[in-house]
PDB file of C-alpha atoms in Angstrom:
ATOM      1  CA  MET Z1499     -40.783 -62.431  28.952  1.00 74.00           C
ATOM      2  CA  SER Z1500     -42.679 -59.515  30.383  1.00 78.00           C
ATOM      3  CA  PRO Z1501     -44.801 -57.175  28.257  1.00 77.00           C
ATOM      4  CA  THR Z1502     -42.297 -54.407  28.967  1.00 79.00           C
ATOM      5  CA  GLN Z1503     -39.443 -56.487  27.568  1.00 71.00           C
ATOM      6  CA  VAL Z1504     -41.461 -57.290  24.461  1.00 69.00           C
ATOM      7  CA  ILE Z1505     -42.179 -53.610  23.897  1.00 76.00           C
ATOM      8  CA  VAL Z1506     -38.484 -52.730  24.322  1.00 73.00           C
ATOM      9  CA  ILE Z1507     -37.450 -55.435  21.846  1.00 74.00           C
ATOM     10  CA  VAL Z1508     -40.045 -54.262  19.309  1.00 72.00           C
ATOM     11  CA  LEU Z1509     -38.875 -50.656  19.675  1.00 76.00           C
ATOM     12  CA  VAL Z1510     -35.240 -51.658  19.205  1.00 75.00           C
ATOM     13  CA  VAL Z1511     -36.125 -53.632  16.083  1.00 76.00           C
ATOM     14  CA  LEU Z1512     -38.087 -50.683  14.698  1.00 77.00           C
ATOM     15  CA  VAL Z1513     -35.172 -48.324  15.361  1.00 77.00           C
ATOM     16  CA  VAL Z1514     -32.738 -50.701  13.650  1.00 76.00           C
ATOM     17  CA  VAL Z1515     -35.049 -51.118  10.657  1.00 74.00           C
ATOM     18  CA  ALA Z1516     -35.538 -47.356  10.375  1.00 74.00           C
ATOM     19  CA  ALA Z1517     -31.780 -46.736  10.582  1.00 74.00           C
ATOM     20  CA  LEU Z1518     -31.148 -49.402   7.954  1.00 73.00           C
ATOM     21  CA  ALA Z1519     -33.759 -47.824   5.680  1.00 71.00           C
ATOM     22  CA  VAL Z1520     -32.055 -44.440   6.010  1.00 69.00           C
ATOM     23  CA  VAL Z1521     -28.657 -45.952   5.224  1.00 67.00           C
ATOM     24  CA  LEU Z1522     -30.035 -47.792   2.195  1.00 65.00           C
ATOM     25  CA  ARG Z1523     -31.816 -44.675   0.940  1.00 73.00           C
ATOM     26  CA  GLN Z1524     -28.647 -42.593   1.302  1.00 70.00           C
ATOM     27  CA  ALA Z1525     -26.643 -45.280  -0.503  1.00 69.00           C
ATOM     28  CA  ALA Z1526     -29.164 -45.340  -3.345  1.00 70.00           C
ATOM     29  CA  ARG Z1527     -29.106 -41.541  -3.665  1.00 76.00           C
ATOM     30  CA  ARG Z1528     -25.299 -41.596  -3.623  1.00 72.00           C
ATOM     31  CA  ARG Z1529     -25.218 -44.211  -6.402  1.00 83.00           C
ATOM     32  CA  ALA Z1530     -27.667 -42.129  -8.427  1.00 81.00           C
ATOM     33  CA  LEU Z1531     -25.526 -39.002  -8.023  1.00 81.00           C
ATOM     34  CA  ARG Z1532     -22.346 -40.896  -8.930  1.00 85.00           C
ATOM     35  CA  SER Z1533     -24.047 -42.330 -11.994  1.00 83.00           C
ATOM     36  CA  ARG Z1534     -25.378 -38.976 -13.134  1.00 85.00           C
ATOM     37  CA  PHE Z1535     -22.376 -36.770 -12.435  1.00 86.00           C
ATOM     38  CA  GLY Z1536     -19.535 -39.243 -13.009  1.00 84.00           C
ATOM     39  CA  PRO Z1537     -16.115 -37.558 -12.525  1.00 87.00           C
ATOM     40  CA  GLU Z1538     -17.854 -34.318 -11.540  1.00 88.00           C
ATOM     41  CA  TYR Z1539     -19.080 -36.103  -8.383  1.00 89.00           C
ATOM     42  CA  ASP Z1540     -15.490 -36.772  -7.272  1.00 89.00           C
ATOM     43  CA  ARG Z1541     -14.407 -33.237  -8.162  1.00 90.00           C
ATOM     44  CA  VAL Z1542     -17.159 -31.660  -6.036  1.00 91.00           C
ATOM     45  CA  VAL Z1543     -16.465 -34.034  -3.127  1.00 89.00           C
ATOM     46  CA  ALA Z1544     -12.800 -32.979  -3.241  1.00 90.00           C
ATOM     47  CA  GLU Z1545     -13.792 -29.292  -3.215  1.00 89.00           C
ATOM     48  CA  GLN Z1546     -16.342 -29.448  -0.390  1.00 88.00           C
ATOM     49  CA  ASP Z1547     -15.717 -29.909   3.334  1.00 83.00           C
ATOM     50  CA  ASN Z1548     -17.357 -33.339   3.374  1.00 89.00           C
ATOM     51  CA  ARG Z1549     -19.322 -35.753   1.198  1.00 89.00           C
ATOM     52  CA  SER Z1550     -22.698 -34.668   2.576  1.00 89.00           C
ATOM     53  CA  ALA Z1551     -22.050 -31.049   1.604  1.00 92.00           C
ATOM     54  CA  ALA Z1552     -20.934 -32.144  -1.860  1.00 92.00           C
ATOM     55  CA  GLU Z1553     -24.063 -34.191  -2.384  1.00 91.00           C
ATOM     56  CA  ARG Z1554     -26.240 -31.290  -1.250  1.00 92.00           C
ATOM     57  CA  GLU Z1555     -24.497 -29.141  -3.858  1.00 92.00           C
ATOM     58  CA  LEU Z1556     -25.148 -31.723  -6.584  1.00 94.00           C
ATOM     59  CA  ARG Z1557     -28.803 -32.102  -5.618  1.00 93.00           C
ATOM     60  CA  ASP Z1558     -29.125 -28.312  -5.706  1.00 94.00           C
ATOM     61  CA  ARG Z1559     -27.698 -28.375  -9.237  1.00 94.00           C
ATOM     62  CA  GLU Z1560     -30.370 -30.896 -10.212  1.00 94.00           C
ATOM     63  CA  ARG Z1561     -33.052 -28.642  -8.755  1.00 94.00           C
ATOM     64  CA  ARG Z1562     -31.790 -25.567 -10.628  1.00 93.00           C
ATOM     65  CA  HIS Z1563     -31.380 -27.567 -13.820  1.00 93.00           C
ATOM     66  CA  ALA Z1564     -35.010 -28.692 -13.581  1.00 93.00           C
ATOM     67  CA  GLU Z1565     -36.056 -25.028 -13.672  1.00 93.00           C
ATOM     68  CA  LEU Z1566     -34.403 -24.460 -17.062  1.00 93.00           C
ATOM     69  CA  THR Z1567     -36.303 -24.575 -20.328  1.00 92.00           C
ATOM     70  CA  LEU Z1568     -33.962 -26.527 -22.576  1.00 93.00           C
ATOM     71  CA  THR Z1569     -34.498 -26.506 -26.322  1.00 90.00           C
ATOM     72  CA  PRO Z1570     -33.454 -29.315 -28.685  1.00 90.00           C
ATOM     73  CA  LEU Z1571     -31.669 -28.193 -31.830  1.00 91.00           C
ATOM     74  CA  THR Z1572     -33.458 -28.314 -35.140  1.00 92.00           C
ATOM     75  CA  PRO Z1573     -31.740 -30.261 -37.927  1.00 92.00           C
ATOM     76  CA  GLU Z1574     -30.995 -26.939 -39.604  1.00 93.00           C
ATOM     77  CA  SER Z1575     -29.326 -25.540 -36.478  1.00 93.00           C
ATOM     78  CA  ARG Z1576     -27.328 -28.719 -35.993  1.00 92.00           C
ATOM     79  CA  ALA Z1577     -26.067 -28.589 -39.573  1.00 93.00           C
ATOM     80  CA  ARG Z1578     -25.219 -24.894 -39.209  1.00 94.00           C
ATOM     81  CA  TYR Z1579     -23.183 -25.469 -36.059  1.00 95.00           C
ATOM     82  CA  ALA Z1580     -21.391 -28.481 -37.556  1.00 93.00           C
ATOM     83  CA  ALA Z1581     -20.407 -26.408 -40.597  1.00 94.00           C
ATOM     84  CA  ALA Z1582     -19.227 -23.549 -38.377  1.00 95.00           C
ATOM     85  CA  TRP Z1583     -17.059 -25.928 -36.374  1.00 95.00           C
ATOM     86  CA  GLU Z1584     -15.515 -27.389 -39.504  1.00 93.00           C
ATOM     87  CA  GLU Z1585     -14.612 -23.907 -40.750  1.00 93.00           C
ATOM     88  CA  LEU Z1586     -13.182 -23.034 -37.346  1.00 93.00           C
ATOM     89  CA  GLN Z1587     -10.860 -26.030 -37.346  1.00 91.00           C
ATOM     90  CA  VAL Z1588      -9.530 -25.192 -40.796  1.00 92.00           C
ATOM     91  CA  ARG Z1589      -8.657 -21.693 -39.526  1.00 92.00           C
ATOM     92  CA  PHE Z1590      -6.579 -23.158 -36.713  1.00 92.00           C
ATOM     93  CA  VAL Z1591      -3.621 -23.730 -39.056  1.00 90.00           C
ATOM     94  CA  ASP Z1592      -3.116 -20.018 -39.699  1.00 91.00           C
ATOM     95  CA  SER Z1593      -4.516 -18.523 -36.472  1.00 92.00           C
ATOM     96  CA  PRO Z1594      -4.369 -20.940 -33.517  1.00 93.00           C
ATOM     97  CA  ALA Z1595      -4.713 -18.300 -30.798  1.00 93.00           C
ATOM     98  CA  GLU Z1596      -7.679 -16.611 -32.442  1.00 94.00           C
ATOM     99  CA  THR Z1597      -9.282 -19.984 -33.168  1.00 94.00           C
ATOM    100  CA  VAL Z1598      -9.354 -20.875 -29.475  1.00 95.00           C
ATOM    101  CA  SER Z1599     -11.252 -17.659 -28.743  1.00 94.00           C
ATOM    102  CA  ASP Z1600     -13.574 -18.389 -31.666  1.00 95.00           C
ATOM    103  CA  ALA Z1601     -14.156 -21.931 -30.339  1.00 96.00           C
ATOM    104  CA  ASP Z1602     -15.094 -20.552 -26.931  1.00 95.00           C
ATOM    105  CA  GLU Z1603     -17.520 -18.114 -28.548  1.00 95.00           C
ATOM    106  CA  LEU Z1604     -19.065 -20.818 -30.745  1.00 96.00           C
ATOM    107  CA  VAL Z1605     -19.533 -23.174 -27.818  1.00 96.00           C
ATOM    108  CA  GLY Z1606     -21.078 -20.291 -25.870  1.00 94.00           C
ATOM    109  CA  ARG Z1607     -23.588 -19.643 -28.644  1.00 95.00           C
ATOM    110  CA  LEU Z1608     -24.528 -23.318 -28.727  1.00 95.00           C
ATOM    111  CA  VAL Z1609     -24.892 -23.434 -24.938  1.00 95.00           C
ATOM    112  CA  ALA Z1610     -27.198 -20.397 -25.077  1.00 94.00           C
ATOM    113  CA  GLU Z1611     -29.295 -21.796 -27.920  1.00 94.00           C
ATOM    114  CA  ARG Z1612     -29.828 -24.996 -25.969  1.00 94.00           C
ATOM    115  CA  GLY Z1613     -31.225 -22.883 -23.119  1.00 93.00           C
ATOM    116  CA  TYR Z1614     -28.392 -22.878 -20.592  1.00 94.00           C
ATOM    117  CA  PRO Z1615     -27.318 -19.684 -18.786  1.00 90.00           C
ATOM    118  CA  THR Z1616     -24.197 -18.036 -20.170  1.00 85.00           C
ATOM    119  CA  GLY Z1617     -23.108 -15.781 -17.328  1.00 84.00           C
ATOM    120  CA  GLU Z1618     -20.295 -16.685 -14.944  1.00 90.00           C
ATOM    121  CA  PHE Z1619     -18.294 -19.707 -16.078  1.00 93.00           C
ATOM    122  CA  ASP Z1620     -18.693 -21.590 -12.777  1.00 91.00           C
ATOM    123  CA  ASP Z1621     -22.465 -21.105 -12.795  1.00 92.00           C
ATOM    124  CA  GLN Z1622     -22.654 -22.198 -16.422  1.00 93.00           C
ATOM    125  CA  ALA Z1623     -20.549 -25.275 -15.694  1.00 94.00           C
ATOM    126  CA  ALA Z1624     -22.756 -26.185 -12.739  1.00 93.00           C
ATOM    127  CA  HIS Z1625     -25.862 -26.175 -14.939  1.00 94.00           C
ATOM    128  CA  LEU Z1626     -24.130 -28.139 -17.688  1.00 95.00           C
ATOM    129  CA  SER Z1627     -22.868 -30.752 -15.227  1.00 94.00           C
ATOM    130  CA  VAL Z1628     -26.323 -32.268 -14.726  1.00 93.00           C
ATOM    131  CA  GLU Z1629     -26.605 -33.635 -18.265  1.00 92.00           C
ATOM    132  CA  HIS Z1630     -23.078 -33.168 -19.647  1.00 93.00           C
ATOM    133  CA  ALA Z1631     -20.844 -34.160 -16.738  1.00 91.00           C
ATOM    134  CA  ARG Z1632     -18.910 -36.668 -18.853  1.00 90.00           C
ATOM    135  CA  THR Z1633     -17.496 -33.936 -21.089  1.00 93.00           C
ATOM    136  CA  LEU Z1634     -17.470 -31.064 -18.600  1.00 93.00           C
ATOM    137  CA  SER Z1635     -13.845 -31.671 -17.562  1.00 93.00           C
ATOM    138  CA  HIS Z1636     -12.881 -30.993 -21.189  1.00 95.00           C
ATOM    139  CA  TYR Z1637     -14.720 -27.674 -21.045  1.00 96.00           C
ATOM    140  CA  ARG Z1638     -12.946 -26.731 -17.823  1.00 95.00           C
ATOM    141  CA  ASP Z1639      -9.550 -27.595 -19.343  1.00 96.00           C
ATOM    142  CA  ALA Z1640     -10.345 -25.581 -22.473  1.00 96.00           C
ATOM    143  CA  HIS Z1641     -11.397 -22.634 -20.317  1.00 95.00           C
ATOM    144  CA  GLU Z1642      -8.108 -22.711 -18.407  1.00 96.00           C
ATOM    145  CA  ILE Z1643      -6.071 -22.812 -21.612  1.00 96.00           C
ATOM    146  CA  ARG Z1644      -8.101 -19.936 -23.045  1.00 95.00           C
ATOM    147  CA  LEU Z1645      -7.313 -17.835 -19.967  1.00 95.00           C
ATOM    148  CA  ARG Z1646      -3.606 -18.630 -20.349  1.00 94.00           C
ATOM    149  CA  ASN Z1647      -3.886 -17.779 -24.024  1.00 93.00           C
ATOM    150  CA  GLU Z1648      -5.288 -14.356 -23.137  1.00 92.00           C
ATOM    151  CA  ARG Z1649      -2.219 -13.809 -20.943  1.00 92.00           C
ATOM    152  CA  GLY Z1650       0.060 -14.926 -23.769  1.00 91.00           C
ATOM    153  CA  GLU Z1651       1.168 -18.013 -21.844  1.00 93.00           C
ATOM    154  CA  ALA Z1652      -0.224 -20.839 -24.011  1.00 92.00           C
ATOM    155  CA  GLY Z1653       1.862 -22.603 -26.649  1.00 93.00           C
ATOM    156  CA  THR Z1654       0.568 -23.933 -29.952  1.00 92.00           C
ATOM    157  CA  GLU Z1655       0.212 -27.496 -28.682  1.00 94.00           C
ATOM    158  CA  GLU Z1656      -1.837 -26.270 -25.716  1.00 95.00           C
ATOM    159  CA  LEU Z1657      -4.029 -24.291 -28.094  1.00 95.00           C
ATOM    160  CA  ARG Z1658      -4.566 -27.408 -30.206  1.00 95.00           C
ATOM    161  CA  GLN Z1659      -5.557 -29.304 -27.080  1.00 96.00           C
ATOM    162  CA  ALA Z1660      -7.974 -26.508 -26.156  1.00 96.00           C
ATOM    163  CA  VAL Z1661      -9.795 -26.988 -29.466  1.00 95.00           C
ATOM    164  CA  VAL Z1662      -9.901 -30.743 -28.778  1.00 95.00           C
ATOM    165  CA  HIS Z1663     -11.424 -30.062 -25.351  1.00 96.00           C
ATOM    166  CA  TYR Z1664     -13.962 -27.582 -26.701  1.00 96.00           C
ATOM    167  CA  ARG Z1665     -15.016 -30.091 -29.332  1.00 95.00           C
ATOM    168  CA  ALA Z1666     -15.836 -32.712 -26.688  1.00 94.00           C
ATOM    169  CA  LEU Z1667     -18.551 -30.559 -25.095  1.00 95.00           C
ATOM    170  CA  PHE Z1668     -19.583 -29.112 -28.463  1.00 95.00           C
ATOM    171  CA  ALA Z1669     -20.234 -32.609 -29.838  1.00 94.00           C
ATOM    172  CA  ASP Z1670     -22.082 -33.580 -26.655  1.00 93.00           C
ATOM    173  CA  LEU Z1671     -24.392 -30.572 -26.936  1.00 93.00           C
ATOM    174  CA  LEU Z1672     -24.753 -31.034 -30.674  1.00 90.00           C
ATOM    175  CA  GLY Z1673     -25.656 -34.686 -30.342  1.00 84.00           C
ATOM    176  CA  LYS Z1674     -22.901 -35.908 -32.664  1.00 73.00           C
ATOM    177  CA  ASP Z1675     -19.235 -35.339 -33.439  1.00 73.00           C
ATOM    178  CA  PRO Z1676     -19.272 -32.273 -35.717  1.00 73.00           C
ATOM    179  CA  VAL Z1677     -16.516 -33.425 -38.086  1.00 65.00           C
ATOM    180  CA  GLY Z1678     -15.193 -36.801 -37.064  1.00 58.00           C
ATOM    181  CA  SER Z1679     -12.320 -37.619 -34.746  1.00 53.00           C
ATOM    182  CA  HIS Z1680      -9.257 -35.974 -36.280  1.00 56.00           C
ATOM    183  CA  THR Z1681      -7.370 -32.983 -34.860  1.00 60.00           C
ATOM    184  CA  PRO Z1682      -5.975 -29.605 -35.946  1.00 66.00           C
ATOM    185  CA  GLU Z1683      -2.652 -29.699 -37.620  1.00 59.00           C
ATOM    186  CA  GLN Z1684      -0.483 -26.740 -36.724  1.00 47.00           C
ATOM    187  CA  HIS Z1685       2.488 -27.379 -38.998  1.00 43.00           C
ATOM    188  CA  GLN Z1686       0.981 -28.360 -42.337  1.00 42.00           C
ATOM    189  CA  PRO Z1687      -1.181 -26.292 -44.668  1.00 38.00           C
ATOM    190  CA  VAL Z1688      -4.641 -27.688 -45.047  1.00 36.00           C
ATOM    191  CA  HIS Z1689      -5.639 -28.494 -48.596  1.00 37.00           C
ATOM    192  CA  VAL Z1690      -9.347 -28.788 -49.289  1.00 34.00           C
ATOM    193  CA  PRO Z1691      -9.949 -30.914 -52.409  1.00 37.00           C
ATOM    194  CA  GLY Z1692     -12.390 -29.187 -54.719  1.00 40.00           C
ATOM    195  CA  HIS Z1693     -11.920 -25.880 -52.907  1.00 38.00           C
ATOM    196  CA  GLN Z1694     -10.045 -22.899 -54.340  1.00 41.00           C
ATOM    197  CA  PRO Z1695      -9.130 -19.817 -52.275  1.00 40.00           C
ATOM    198  CA  ASP Z1696     -11.410 -17.698 -54.417  1.00 41.00           C
ATOM    199  CA  ALA Z1697     -14.271 -20.201 -54.479  1.00 41.00           C
ATOM    200  CA  THR Z1698     -17.710 -18.764 -53.905  1.00 38.00           C
ATOM    201  CA  PRO Z1699     -19.899 -19.922 -50.989  1.00 36.00           C
ATOM    202  CA  GLU Z1700     -21.977 -21.879 -53.517  1.00 37.00           C
ATOM    203  CA  GLN Z1701     -18.888 -23.669 -54.833  1.00 38.00           C
ATOM    204  CA  ARG Z1702     -17.715 -24.432 -51.306  1.00 36.00           C
ATOM    205  CA  ALA Z1703     -21.126 -25.854 -50.476  1.00 34.00           C
ATOM    206  CA  ASP Z1704     -20.730 -28.331 -53.345  1.00 39.00           C
ATOM    207  CA  VAL Z1705     -17.821 -30.108 -51.645  1.00 34.00           C
ATOM    208  CA  THR Z1706     -18.983 -33.578 -50.658  1.00 36.00           C
ATOM    209  CA  PRO Z1707     -18.367 -35.011 -47.165  1.00 36.00           C
ATOM    210  CA  ALA Z1708     -15.649 -37.237 -48.581  1.00 36.00           C
ATOM    211  CA  ASP Z1709     -13.868 -34.171 -49.981  1.00 41.00           C
ATOM    212  CA  ARG Z1710     -13.919 -32.191 -46.773  1.00 40.00           C
ATOM    213  CA  PRO Z1711     -10.686 -31.420 -44.857  1.00 39.00           C
ATOM    214  CA  HIS Z1712      -9.729 -33.527 -41.907  1.00 41.00           C
ATOM    215  CA  ASP Z1713     -10.848 -32.309 -38.514  1.00 47.00           C
ATOM    216  CA  VAL Z1714      -8.113 -30.426 -36.710  1.00 46.00           C
ATOM    217  CA  THR Z1715      -8.903 -31.704 -33.273  1.00 46.00           C
ATOM    218  CA  SER Z1716      -7.650 -35.166 -32.382  1.00 44.00           C
ATOM    219  CA  ARG Z1717      -4.490 -36.990 -31.548  1.00 41.00           C
TER     220      ARG Z1717
END
């Protein structure tokens, strides 16, 4: 074998090894993106022209997310938000349409307090997708129902589902399920043991966790 042939063989081997390294690196990055973004990965791939463009979009989200200054909630803030959510779900029985708007506002306040942008919905969702992709589809569904609600097109069952969807992201941001895994009841009055309509805030605060009303958001 001539020296020229040896050189050609070595170059071919190097090219093959380099190509294999690129393929393996791309596969590893793809697995990492799939693992991080979950169902959001498939949604973005379906929206973009090709998989490479989708993965560039997801990597850009990671870059922009890294520029945020996210703030963990204090125990006091977490308790305050959990209490606000519980009150919101009780209100669903009498005012389902208004409660959906209130849920959107409450989730928005929590998103802002955590340090996420609260401008355009799509931009907000893109930032949230980096760490909350598993519950982001719920937020998107809730957003769509809220828009239909504003047009007067959403029925009571859809509104109940919207609260369920909002709660998924709310609990994810909060770090725990705010009030368990029940759902709003739209046909039955909610009775709060130990709570009278004219009870003072201090009396309401004395209700133990076991006495609290069931969560209005499951089923």
